[in-house]
């Protein structure tokens, strides 16, 4: 697997879009993974953060990340949301009932995460966040909170509209984090 390392270029205006464009160009050039390095000094990576939706594509991405970054503490981050929460609140459902629904949603997500980690056959820690903000802010906030060394993300979906939306999300995450980023093809 070919991994390309791209150094972060500090630009005074809009550095996240500039550096993301460079990394995506390397992926279009045939790289299987691009490591976007922000620091200048060499350091050993200790902690990687991998946001996942527990899908098959996410499992493939995790396996690819483990080939690029072996022997690293890995946190699987899953953002779960209780569907229809706003409607339930508007309908006057009690706080206790909403909390019970949230706990059930979180328990189902945790069980799915355990199955996902078992399928990946890797040692990992599962972190679940109940989503109450856009996922980009949740991922960036968690990466900063745990001081992740590397954030592992897919390069994104094909297609003009979905690809543009994904690139916008990646720019937001890059602008709000300080860790290195591994983009997977």
Coordinates of N, CA, C and O in Angstrom, one line a residue:
X1 N 0.8 -1.2 0.0 CA 0.0 0.0 0.0 C 0.9 1.2 0.0 O 1.8 1.4 0.8
X2 N 0.6 2.2 -0.9 CA 1.4 3.4 -1.0 C 0.8 4.5 -0.1 O -0.4 4.8 -0.2
X3 N 1.6 5.0 0.8 CA 1.2 6.1 1.7 C 2.1 7.3 1.4 O 3.3 7.1 1.3
X4 N 1.4 8.4 1.1 CA 2.2 9.6 0.9 C 2.1 10.5 2.1 O 1.0 10.7 2.7
X5 N 3.2 11.1 2.5 CA 3.2 12.0 3.6 C 3.3 13.4 3.0 O 4.1 13.7 2.2
X6 N 2.4 14.3 3.4 CA 2.3 15.7 3.0 C 2.4 16.6 4.2 O 1.7 16.4 5.2
X7 N 3.4 17.5 4.1 CA 3.6 18.4 5.2 C 2.6 19.6 5.1 O 2.2 20.1 4.0
X8 N 2.1 20.0 6.3 CA 1.1 21.1 6.4 C 1.8 22.4 6.0 O 2.9 22.7 6.5
X9 N 1.3 23.1 5.1 CA 1.8 24.4 4.8 C 1.0 25.5 5.5 O -0.2 25.6 5.2
X10 N 1.7 26.3 6.3 CA 1.0 27.3 7.1 C 0.8 28.5 6.1 O 1.7 29.1 5.7
X11 N -0.4 28.8 5.8 CA -0.8 29.9 5.0 C -1.6 30.9 5.8 O -2.4 30.5 6.7
X12 N -1.4 32.2 5.6 CA -2.1 33.1 6.5 C -3.6 33.1 6.2 O -4.4 33.5 7.1
X13 N -4.1 32.7 5.1 CA -5.5 32.8 4.7 C -6.0 31.4 4.3 O -5.4 30.8 3.3
X14 N -6.9 30.8 5.0 CA -7.6 29.6 4.6 C -6.6 28.4 4.5 O -6.5 27.8 3.4
X15 N -5.8 28.1 5.5 CA -4.9 27.0 5.4 C -5.6 25.6 5.3 O -5.0 24.7 4.6
X16 N -6.7 25.4 5.9 CA -7.4 24.1 5.8 C -7.8 23.7 4.4 O -7.4 22.6 3.9
X17 N -8.4 24.6 3.6 CA -8.8 24.2 2.3 C -7.5 24.0 1.4 O -7.5 23.0 0.6
X18 N -6.5 24.8 1.6 CA -5.3 24.6 0.8 C -4.6 23.2 1.1 O -4.3 22.5 0.1
X19 N -4.5 22.9 2.3 CA -3.8 21.6 2.6 C -4.7 20.4 2.3 O -4.2 19.4 1.9
X20 N -6.0 20.5 2.5 CA -6.9 19.4 2.1 C -6.8 19.2 0.6 O -6.8 18.1 0.1
X21 N -6.8 20.3 -0.2 CA -6.6 20.2 -1.6 C -5.4 19.4 -2.0 O -5.4 18.6 -2.9
X22 N -4.3 19.7 -1.3 CA -3.0 19.0 -1.6 C -3.1 17.5 -1.3 O -2.6 16.7 -2.0
X23 N -3.7 17.2 -0.2 CA -3.8 15.8 0.2 C -4.8 15.1 -0.7 O -4.4 13.9 -1.1
X24 N -5.9 15.7 -1.1 CA -6.8 15.0 -2.1 C -6.1 14.8 -3.4 O -6.4 13.8 -4.1
X25 N -5.3 15.8 -3.8 CA -4.6 15.6 -5.1 C -3.7 14.4 -5.1 O -3.5 13.7 -6.1
X26 N -3.0 14.2 -3.9 CA -2.1 13.0 -3.8 C -3.0 11.7 -3.9 O -2.5 10.8 -4.5
X27 N -4.2 11.7 -3.3 CA -5.0 10.5 -3.4 C -5.5 10.3 -4.9 O -5.5 9.2 -5.4
X28 N -5.8 11.4 -5.6 CA -6.2 11.3 -7.0 C -5.0 10.8 -7.8 O -5.2 10.2 -8.9
X29 N -3.8 11.1 -7.4 CA -2.6 10.7 -8.1 C -2.2 9.2 -7.9 O -1.3 8.7 -8.4
X30 N -3.0 8.5 -7.1 CA -2.8 7.1 -6.9 C -2.5 6.6 -5.5 O -2.3 5.4 -5.3
X31 N -2.2 7.5 -4.6 CA -1.9 7.0 -3.3 C -3.1 6.4 -2.6 O -4.2 6.7 -2.9
X32 N -2.8 5.4 -1.8 CA -3.9 4.7 -1.1 C -4.3 5.4 0.2 O -5.3 5.2 0.8
X33 N -3.3 6.1 0.7 CA -3.5 6.9 2.0 C -2.5 8.1 1.9 O -1.5 8.0 1.4
X34 N -3.0 9.2 2.6 CA -2.2 10.4 2.7 C -2.2 10.8 4.1 O -3.2 11.0 4.8
X35 N -1.0 10.9 4.7 CA -0.8 11.4 6.0 C -0.4 12.9 6.0 O 0.6 13.2 5.4
X36 N -1.3 13.7 6.4 CA -1.1 15.1 6.5 C -0.5 15.5 7.8 O -1.2 15.4 8.8
X37 N 0.8 15.9 7.8 CA 1.5 16.1 9.0 C 1.6 17.6 9.3 O 2.0 18.4 8.4
X38 N 1.2 18.0 10.5 CA 1.1 19.4 10.8 C 2.4 19.8 11.5 O 2.8 21.0 11.4
X39 N 3.1 19.0 12.3 CA 4.3 19.4 13.0 C 5.5 19.3 12.2 O 5.5 18.6 11.1
X40 N 6.6 19.9 12.6 CA 7.9 19.7 11.9 C 8.8 18.7 12.5 O 9.6 18.1 11.8
X41 N 8.6 18.4 13.8 CA 9.5 17.4 14.5 C 8.9 16.0 14.3 O 7.7 15.8 14.2
X42 N 9.8 15.1 14.3 CA 9.4 13.7 14.2 C 9.0 13.2 15.6 O 9.7 13.5 16.6
X43 N 7.9 12.5 15.7 CA 7.4 12.0 17.0 C 6.7 10.7 16.7 O 6.2 10.4 15.6
X44 N 6.7 9.8 17.7 CA 6.0 8.6 17.6 C 4.5 8.8 17.8 O 4.1 9.5 18.8
X45 N 3.7 8.3 17.0 CA 2.2 8.4 17.2 C 1.8 7.3 18.3 O 2.2 6.2 18.3
X46 N 1.0 7.8 19.2 CA 0.5 6.9 20.3 C -1.0 6.7 20.2 O -1.4 5.6 20.7
X47 N -1.7 7.6 19.7 CA -3.2 7.5 19.8 C -3.8 8.0 18.5 O -3.7 9.1 18.1
X48 N -4.6 7.1 17.9 CA -5.3 7.4 16.7 C -6.8 7.4 17.0 O -7.3 6.6 17.8
X49 N -7.5 8.3 16.4 CA -9.0 8.4 16.6 C -9.6 8.1 15.2 O -9.3 8.7 14.2
X50 N -10.6 7.2 15.2 CA -11.2 6.8 14.0 C -12.7 6.9 14.1 O -13.4 6.0 14.8
X51 N -13.3 8.0 13.6 CA -14.8 8.1 13.6 C -15.4 7.0 12.7 O -14.9 6.8 11.6
X52 N -16.4 6.3 13.2 CA -16.9 5.2 12.4 C -18.5 5.1 12.5 O -19.0 5.6 13.5
X53 N -19.1 4.6 11.4 CA -20.5 4.4 11.5 C -20.8 2.9 11.5 O -22.0 2.5 11.4
X54 N -19.8 2.1 11.7 CA -19.9 0.6 11.9 C -20.3 -0.1 10.6 O -20.7 -1.2 10.6
X55 N -20.2 0.6 9.4 CA -20.5 0.0 8.1 C -19.4 -0.8 7.6 O -18.3 -0.8 8.1
X56 N -19.7 -1.6 6.6 CA -18.6 -2.4 5.9 C -17.5 -1.5 5.4 O -16.3 -1.9 5.5
X57 N -17.8 -0.4 4.8 CA -16.8 0.5 4.2 C -16.0 1.1 5.4 O -14.7 1.2 5.2
X58 N -16.6 1.3 6.5 CA -15.8 1.8 7.7 C -14.9 0.7 8.2 O -13.8 1.0 8.6
X59 N -15.3 -0.5 8.2 CA -14.5 -1.6 8.6 C -13.3 -1.8 7.6 O -12.1 -1.9 8.1
X60 N -13.5 -1.6 6.3 CA -12.4 -1.7 5.4 C -11.4 -0.5 5.6 O -10.2 -0.7 5.6
X61 N -11.9 0.6 5.9 CA -11.1 1.8 6.2 C -10.3 1.6 7.5 O -9.1 1.9 7.5
X62 N -10.9 1.0 8.5 CA -10.2 0.7 9.7 C -9.0 -0.3 9.5 O -7.9 -0.1 10.0
X63 N -9.3 -1.3 8.7 CA -8.2 -2.3 8.4 C -7.1 -1.6 7.6 O -5.9 -1.9 7.9
X64 N -7.4 -0.7 6.7 CA -6.4 0.0 6.0 C -5.6 0.9 6.9 O -4.4 1.0 6.8
X65 N -6.3 1.6 7.8 CA -5.6 2.4 8.8 C -4.6 1.6 9.7 O -3.5 2.1 10.0
X66 N -5.0 0.4 10.1 CA -4.2 -0.4 10.9 C -2.9 -0.9 10.2 O -1.9 -1.1 10.8
X67 N -3.1 -1.0 8.8 CA -1.9 -1.4 8.1 C -0.9 -0.2 8.0 O 0.3 -0.4 8.0
X68 N -1.4 1.0 7.9 CA -0.6 2.2 7.8 C 0.0 2.6 9.2 O 1.2 3.0 9.3
X69 N -0.8 2.4 10.2 CA -0.4 2.8 11.6 C -0.5 1.7 12.5 O -1.4 1.6 13.4
X70 N 0.4 0.7 12.4 CA 0.3 -0.5 13.3 C 0.7 -0.2 14.7 O 1.4 0.8 15.0
X71 N 0.3 -1.0 15.7 CA 0.7 -0.9 17.1 C 0.4 0.5 17.7 O 1.2 1.1 18.4
X72 N -0.8 1.0 17.4 CA -1.2 2.3 18.0 C -2.5 2.1 18.8 O -3.3 1.3 18.4
X73 N -2.6 2.8 19.9 CA -3.8 2.8 20.6 C -4.9 3.5 19.7 O -4.7 4.6 19.2
X74 N -6.0 2.8 19.6 CA -7.0 3.3 18.6 C -8.3 3.5 19.4 O -8.7 2.6 20.1
X75 N -8.9 4.6 19.2 CA -10.2 4.9 19.7 C -11.2 4.9 18.6 O -11.0 5.7 17.6
X76 N -12.2 4.1 18.6 CA -13.3 4.1 17.7 C -14.3 5.1 18.2 O -14.8 4.9 19.3
X77 N -14.6 6.1 17.4 CA -15.6 7.1 17.8 C -16.9 7.0 17.0 O -16.8 7.1 15.8
X78 N -18.0 6.8 17.7 CA -19.2 6.6 17.0 C -20.2 7.7 17.6 O -20.3 7.8 18.8
X79 N -20.7 8.5 16.7 CA -21.7 9.5 17.1 C -23.1 9.0 16.9 O -23.5 8.7 15.8
X80 N -23.8 8.9 17.9 CA -25.2 8.4 17.8 C -26.2 9.5 18.2 O -25.9 10.3 19.0
X81 N -27.3 9.4 17.6 CA -28.4 10.3 17.9 C -29.7 9.6 18.1 O -29.9 8.6 17.5
X82 N -30.5 10.1 18.9 CA -31.8 9.5 19.2 C -32.7 10.1 18.1 O -33.0 11.4 18.1
X83 N -33.2 9.3 17.2 CA -34.1 9.8 16.1 C -35.4 10.3 16.7 O -36.0 9.7 17.6
X84 N -35.8 11.5 16.2 CA -37.1 12.1 16.6 C -37.1 12.7 17.9 O -38.2 13.0 18.5
X85 N -35.9 13.0 18.5 CA -35.9 13.6 19.8 C -36.6 15.0 19.9 O -37.4 15.3 20.8
X86 N -36.4 15.8 18.9 CA -37.1 17.1 18.8 C -38.6 17.0 18.8 O -39.3 17.7 19.5
X87 N -39.1 16.0 18.0 CA -40.5 15.8 17.9 C -41.1 15.3 19.3 O -42.2 15.7 19.7
X88 N -40.4 14.4 19.9 CA -40.8 13.9 21.2 C -40.9 15.1 22.2 O -41.8 15.1 23.0
X89 N -39.9 15.9 22.2 CA -39.9 17.1 23.2 C -41.1 18.0 22.9 O -41.7 18.4 23.8
X90 N -41.3 18.2 21.6 CA -42.4 19.1 21.2 C -43.7 18.5 21.6 O -44.7 19.3 21.9
X91 N -43.8 17.2 21.6 CA -45.1 16.5 21.9 C -45.3 16.4 23.5 O -46.3 15.9 23.9
X92 N -44.3 16.9 24.2 CA -44.4 16.9 25.7 C -44.0 15.7 26.4 O -44.5 15.4 27.5
X93 N -43.3 14.8 25.7 CA -42.8 13.6 26.3 C -41.9 14.0 27.5 O -41.1 14.9 27.4
X94 N -42.0 13.3 28.6 CA -41.3 13.6 29.8 C -39.8 13.4 29.7 O -39.3 12.6 28.9
X95 N -39.0 14.2 30.5 CA -37.6 14.1 30.5 C -37.1 12.7 30.8 O -36.2 12.2 30.2
X96 N -37.8 12.0 31.8 CA -37.4 10.6 32.1 C -37.6 9.7 31.0 O -36.7 8.8 30.7
X97 N -38.6 9.8 30.2 CA -38.9 9.0 29.1 C -37.8 9.2 28.0 O -37.3 8.3 27.4
X98 N -37.5 10.5 27.8 CA -36.4 10.8 26.8 C -35.1 10.3 27.2 O -34.3 9.7 26.4
X99 N -34.8 10.4 28.5 CA -33.5 9.8 29.0 C -33.5 8.3 28.8 O -32.4 7.7 28.4
X100 N -34.6 7.6 29.0 CA -34.6 6.2 28.8 C -34.4 5.8 27.3 O -33.7 4.9 27.0
X101 N -35.0 6.6 26.4 CA -34.8 6.4 25.0 C -33.4 6.7 24.6 O -32.8 5.9 23.8
X102 N -32.7 7.7 25.2 CA -31.3 7.9 24.9 C -30.5 6.8 25.4 O -29.5 6.4 24.7
X103 N -30.8 6.3 26.5 CA -30.0 5.1 27.1 C -30.1 3.9 26.2 O -29.2 3.2 25.9
X104 N -31.3 3.6 25.6 CA -31.5 2.5 24.7 C -30.8 2.7 23.4 O -30.1 1.8 22.9
X105 N -30.8 3.9 22.9 CA -30.0 4.2 21.7 C -28.5 4.0 21.9 O -27.8 3.5 21.1
X106 N -28.1 4.5 23.0 CA -26.6 4.3 23.4 C -26.3 2.9 23.6 O -25.2 2.4 23.1
X107 N -27.1 2.1 24.2 CA -26.8 0.7 24.4 C -26.8 -0.1 23.1 O -25.9 -0.9 22.9
X108 N -27.7 0.3 22.2 CA -27.7 -0.4 20.9 C -26.4 0.0 20.1 O -25.8 -0.9 19.5
X109 N -26.0 1.2 20.2 CA -24.8 1.7 19.5 C -23.6 1.0 20.2 O -22.6 0.6 19.4
X110 N -23.6 0.9 21.5 CA -22.4 0.2 22.1 C -22.3 -1.2 21.7 O -21.2 -1.7 21.4
X111 N -23.4 -1.9 21.6 CA -23.4 -3.3 21.2 C -22.9 -3.5 19.7 O -22.1 -4.4 19.4
X112 N -23.4 -2.5 18.9 CA -22.9 -2.5 17.5 C -21.4 -2.3 17.5 O -20.7 -2.9 16.6
X113 N -20.9 -1.4 18.3 CA -19.5 -1.1 18.4 C -18.6 -2.3 18.8 O -17.6 -2.5 18.3
X114 N -19.1 -3.0 19.8 CA -18.4 -4.2 20.2 C -18.4 -5.3 19.1 O -17.3 -5.8 18.8
X115 N -19.5 -5.4 18.4 CA -19.5 -6.3 17.2 C -18.5 -5.9 16.1 O -17.8 -6.6 15.5
X116 N -18.5 -4.5 15.9 CA -17.6 -4.0 14.9 C -16.1 -4.2 15.2 O -15.3 -4.6 14.4
X117 N -15.8 -3.9 16.5 CA -14.4 -4.1 16.9 C -14.0 -5.6 16.8 O -12.8 -5.9 16.5
X118 N -14.9 -6.5 17.1 CA -14.6 -7.9 17.0 C -14.4 -8.3 15.6 O -13.4 -9.1 15.3
X119 N -15.2 -7.8 14.6 CA -15.0 -8.0 13.2 C -13.6 -7.5 12.7 O -13.0 -8.0 11.8
X120 N -13.2 -6.3 13.3 CA -11.9 -5.7 12.9 C -10.7 -6.5 13.4 O -9.6 -6.4 12.9
X121 N -11.0 -7.3 14.5 CA -9.9 -8.1 15.1 C -8.7 -7.2 15.5 O -7.6 -7.4 15.2
X122 N -9.0 -6.1 16.2 CA -8.0 -5.2 16.7 C -8.3 -4.8 18.1 O -9.4 -4.8 18.5
X123 N -7.3 -4.4 18.8 CA -7.5 -3.9 20.1 C -7.8 -2.4 20.0 O -7.1 -1.6 19.3
X124 N -9.0 -2.0 20.5 CA -9.4 -0.7 20.4 C -10.3 -0.3 21.6 O -10.7 -1.2 22.3
X125 N -10.5 1.0 21.7 CA -11.3 1.5 22.8 C -12.5 2.1 22.0 O -12.3 2.8 21.0
X126 N -13.7 1.9 22.5 CA -14.9 2.5 21.9 C -15.4 3.7 22.6 O -15.5 3.6 23.9
X127 N -15.5 4.8 21.9 CA -16.1 6.0 22.6 C -17.4 6.3 21.8 O -17.4 6.4 20.6
X128 N -18.4 6.5 22.6 CA -19.7 6.9 22.0 C -20.1 8.3 22.4 O -19.9 8.6 23.6
X129 N -20.5 9.1 21.5 CA -21.0 10.4 21.9 C -22.5 10.5 21.4 O -22.8 10.2 20.3
X130 N -23.3 11.0 22.3 CA -24.7 11.3 21.9 C -24.6 12.6 21.1 O -24.2 13.6 21.7
X131 N -25.0 12.6 19.9 CA -24.8 13.8 19.0 C -25.8 14.8 19.3 O -27.0 14.6 19.1
X132 N -25.4 16.0 19.7 CA -26.3 17.2 19.9 C -25.7 18.4 19.1 O -26.1 19.5 19.3
X133 N -24.8 18.1 18.3 CA -24.2 19.2 17.5 C -23.8 18.6 16.1 O -23.7 17.4 16.0
X134 N -23.4 19.4 15.1 CA -22.9 18.8 13.9 C -21.7 17.8 14.1 O -20.9 18.1 15.0
X135 N -21.7 16.8 13.4 CA -20.7 15.7 13.6 C -19.3 16.3 13.5 O -18.4 15.9 14.2
X136 N -19.1 17.3 12.6 CA -17.7 17.8 12.4 C -17.2 18.5 13.7 O -16.1 18.3 14.1
X137 N -18.1 19.2 14.4 CA -17.7 19.8 15.7 C -17.5 18.8 16.8 O -16.7 18.9 17.6
X138 N -18.4 17.7 16.8 CA -18.2 16.7 17.8 C -16.9 15.9 17.6 O -16.2 15.7 18.6
X139 N -16.5 15.6 16.4 CA -15.3 14.9 16.1 C -14.1 15.8 16.5 O -13.2 15.4 17.2
X140 N -14.1 17.0 16.0 CA -13.0 17.9 16.3 C -12.9 18.2 17.8 O -11.8 18.1 18.4
X141 N -14.0 18.4 18.5 CA -13.9 18.6 19.9 C -13.4 17.4 20.7 O -12.6 17.5 21.6
X142 N -13.8 16.2 20.3 CA -13.3 15.0 21.0 C -11.8 14.8 20.7 O -11.1 14.4 21.6
X143 N -11.4 15.0 19.4 CA -10.0 14.9 19.1 C -9.1 15.8 19.9 O -8.0 15.4 20.4
X144 N -9.6 17.0 20.1 CA -8.8 18.0 20.9 C -8.9 17.6 22.4 O -7.9 17.7 23.1
X145 N -10.0 17.1 22.8 CA -10.1 16.8 24.3 C -9.2 15.6 24.6 O -8.5 15.7 25.7
X146 N -9.1 14.6 23.8 CA -8.3 13.4 24.1 C -6.8 13.6 23.6 O -6.0 12.7 23.8
X147 N -6.6 14.7 22.9 CA -5.3 15.0 22.4 C -4.8 13.9 21.4 O -3.7 13.3 21.6
X148 N -5.6 13.5 20.5 CA -5.3 12.5 19.5 C -4.1 12.9 18.7 O -4.0 14.1 18.4
X149 N -3.2 12.0 18.4 CA -2.0 12.3 17.6 C -2.5 12.3 16.1 O -1.9 13.1 15.3
X150 N -3.4 11.3 15.7 CA -3.8 11.2 14.3 C -5.3 11.0 14.3 O -5.9 10.2 15.1
X151 N -5.9 11.7 13.4 CA -7.3 11.5 13.1 C -7.4 10.8 11.8 O -6.9 11.3 10.8
X152 N -8.1 9.7 11.7 CA -8.2 8.9 10.5 C -9.6 9.1 9.9 O -10.6 8.9 10.6
X153 N -9.6 9.5 8.6 CA -10.8 9.8 7.9 C -10.8 9.3 6.5 O -9.7 9.3 5.9
X154 N -11.9 8.9 6.0 CA -12.0 8.5 4.5 C -11.9 9.8 3.7 O -12.3 10.9 4.1
X155 N -11.4 9.6 2.5 CA -11.3 10.8 1.6 C -12.7 11.3 1.2 O -12.8 12.4 0.8
X156 N -13.6 10.4 1.2 CA -15.0 10.9 0.9 C -15.7 10.1 -0.2 O -15.0 9.4 -1.0
X157 N -16.9 10.4 -0.4 CA -17.7 9.7 -1.4 C -17.5 10.3 -2.8 O -17.1 11.4 -2.9
X158 N -17.8 9.5 -3.8 CA -17.8 10.0 -5.2 C -19.1 10.8 -5.4 O -20.0 10.8 -4.7
X159 N -19.1 11.5 -6.5 CA -20.2 12.3 -6.9 C -20.0 13.7 -6.6 O -19.4 14.1 -5.6
X160 N -20.6 14.6 -7.4 CA -20.3 16.0 -7.3 C -20.9 16.6 -6.0 O -20.2 17.2 -5.2
X161 N -22.2 16.3 -5.7 CA -22.8 16.9 -4.5 C -22.3 16.3 -3.2 O -21.9 17.0 -2.3
X162 N -22.3 15.0 -3.1 CA -21.9 14.3 -1.9 C -20.4 14.6 -1.6 O -20.0 14.8 -0.5
X163 N -19.6 14.6 -2.7 CA -18.2 14.8 -2.5 C -17.9 16.3 -2.0 O -17.1 16.5 -1.2
X164 N -18.7 17.2 -2.6 CA -18.5 18.6 -2.1 C -18.9 18.8 -0.7 O -18.2 19.5 0.1
X165 N -20.0 18.1 -0.3 CA -20.4 18.2 1.1 C -19.4 17.6 2.1 O -19.1 18.1 3.1
X166 N -18.8 16.5 1.6 CA -17.8 15.8 2.4 C -16.5 16.6 2.6 O -16.0 16.8 3.6
X167 N -16.1 17.2 1.4 CA -14.9 18.1 1.5 C -15.1 19.3 2.4 O -14.2 19.7 3.1
X168 N -16.3 19.8 2.4 CA -16.6 20.9 3.3 C -16.5 20.5 4.8 O -16.0 21.2 5.6
X169 N -17.0 19.3 5.0 CA -16.9 18.7 6.4 C -15.5 18.5 6.8 O -15.0 18.8 7.9
X170 N -14.7 18.0 5.9 CA -13.2 17.8 6.1 C -12.5 19.1 6.4 O -11.7 19.2 7.3
X171 N -12.8 20.1 5.7 CA -12.2 21.4 5.9 C -12.6 21.9 7.3 O -11.7 22.5 8.0
X172 N -13.8 21.7 7.7 CA -14.2 22.1 9.1 C -13.4 21.4 10.1 O -12.9 22.0 11.1
X173 N -13.3 20.1 10.0 CA -12.5 19.3 10.9 C -11.0 19.7 11.0 O -10.4 19.9 12.0
X174 N -10.5 19.9 9.8 CA -9.1 20.3 9.7 C -8.9 21.7 10.4 O -7.8 21.9 11.1
X175 N -9.8 22.6 10.2 CA -9.7 23.9 10.7 C -9.8 23.9 12.3 O -9.3 24.8 12.9
X176 N -10.5 22.9 12.8 CA -10.7 22.9 14.3 C -9.9 21.9 15.1 O -10.1 21.7 16.3
X177 N -8.9 21.3 14.4 CA -8.1 20.3 15.1 C -6.6 20.7 14.9 O -6.3 21.4 13.9
X178 N -5.7 20.1 15.7 CA -4.3 20.4 15.6 C -3.5 19.1 15.3 O -2.3 19.1 15.1
X179 N -4.2 17.9 15.3 CA -3.6 16.7 15.1 C -3.3 16.4 13.6 O -3.9 17.0 12.8
X180 N -2.4 15.4 13.4 CA -2.2 15.0 12.0 C -3.4 14.3 11.5 O -4.2 13.8 12.4
X181 N -3.6 14.2 10.2 CA -4.8 13.5 9.7 C -4.3 12.5 8.6 O -3.5 12.8 7.8
X182 N -4.9 11.3 8.8 CA -4.6 10.2 7.8 C -5.9 10.1 6.9 O -7.0 9.7 7.4
X183 N -5.8 10.5 5.6 CA -6.9 10.3 4.7 C -6.8 9.0 4.0 O -5.7 8.8 3.4
X184 N -7.8 8.3 3.9 CA -7.8 7.0 3.2 C -8.6 7.0 1.9 O -9.6 7.6 1.9
X185 N -8.0 6.4 0.9 CA -8.7 6.4 -0.4 C -9.9 5.5 -0.3 O -10.1 4.6 0.5

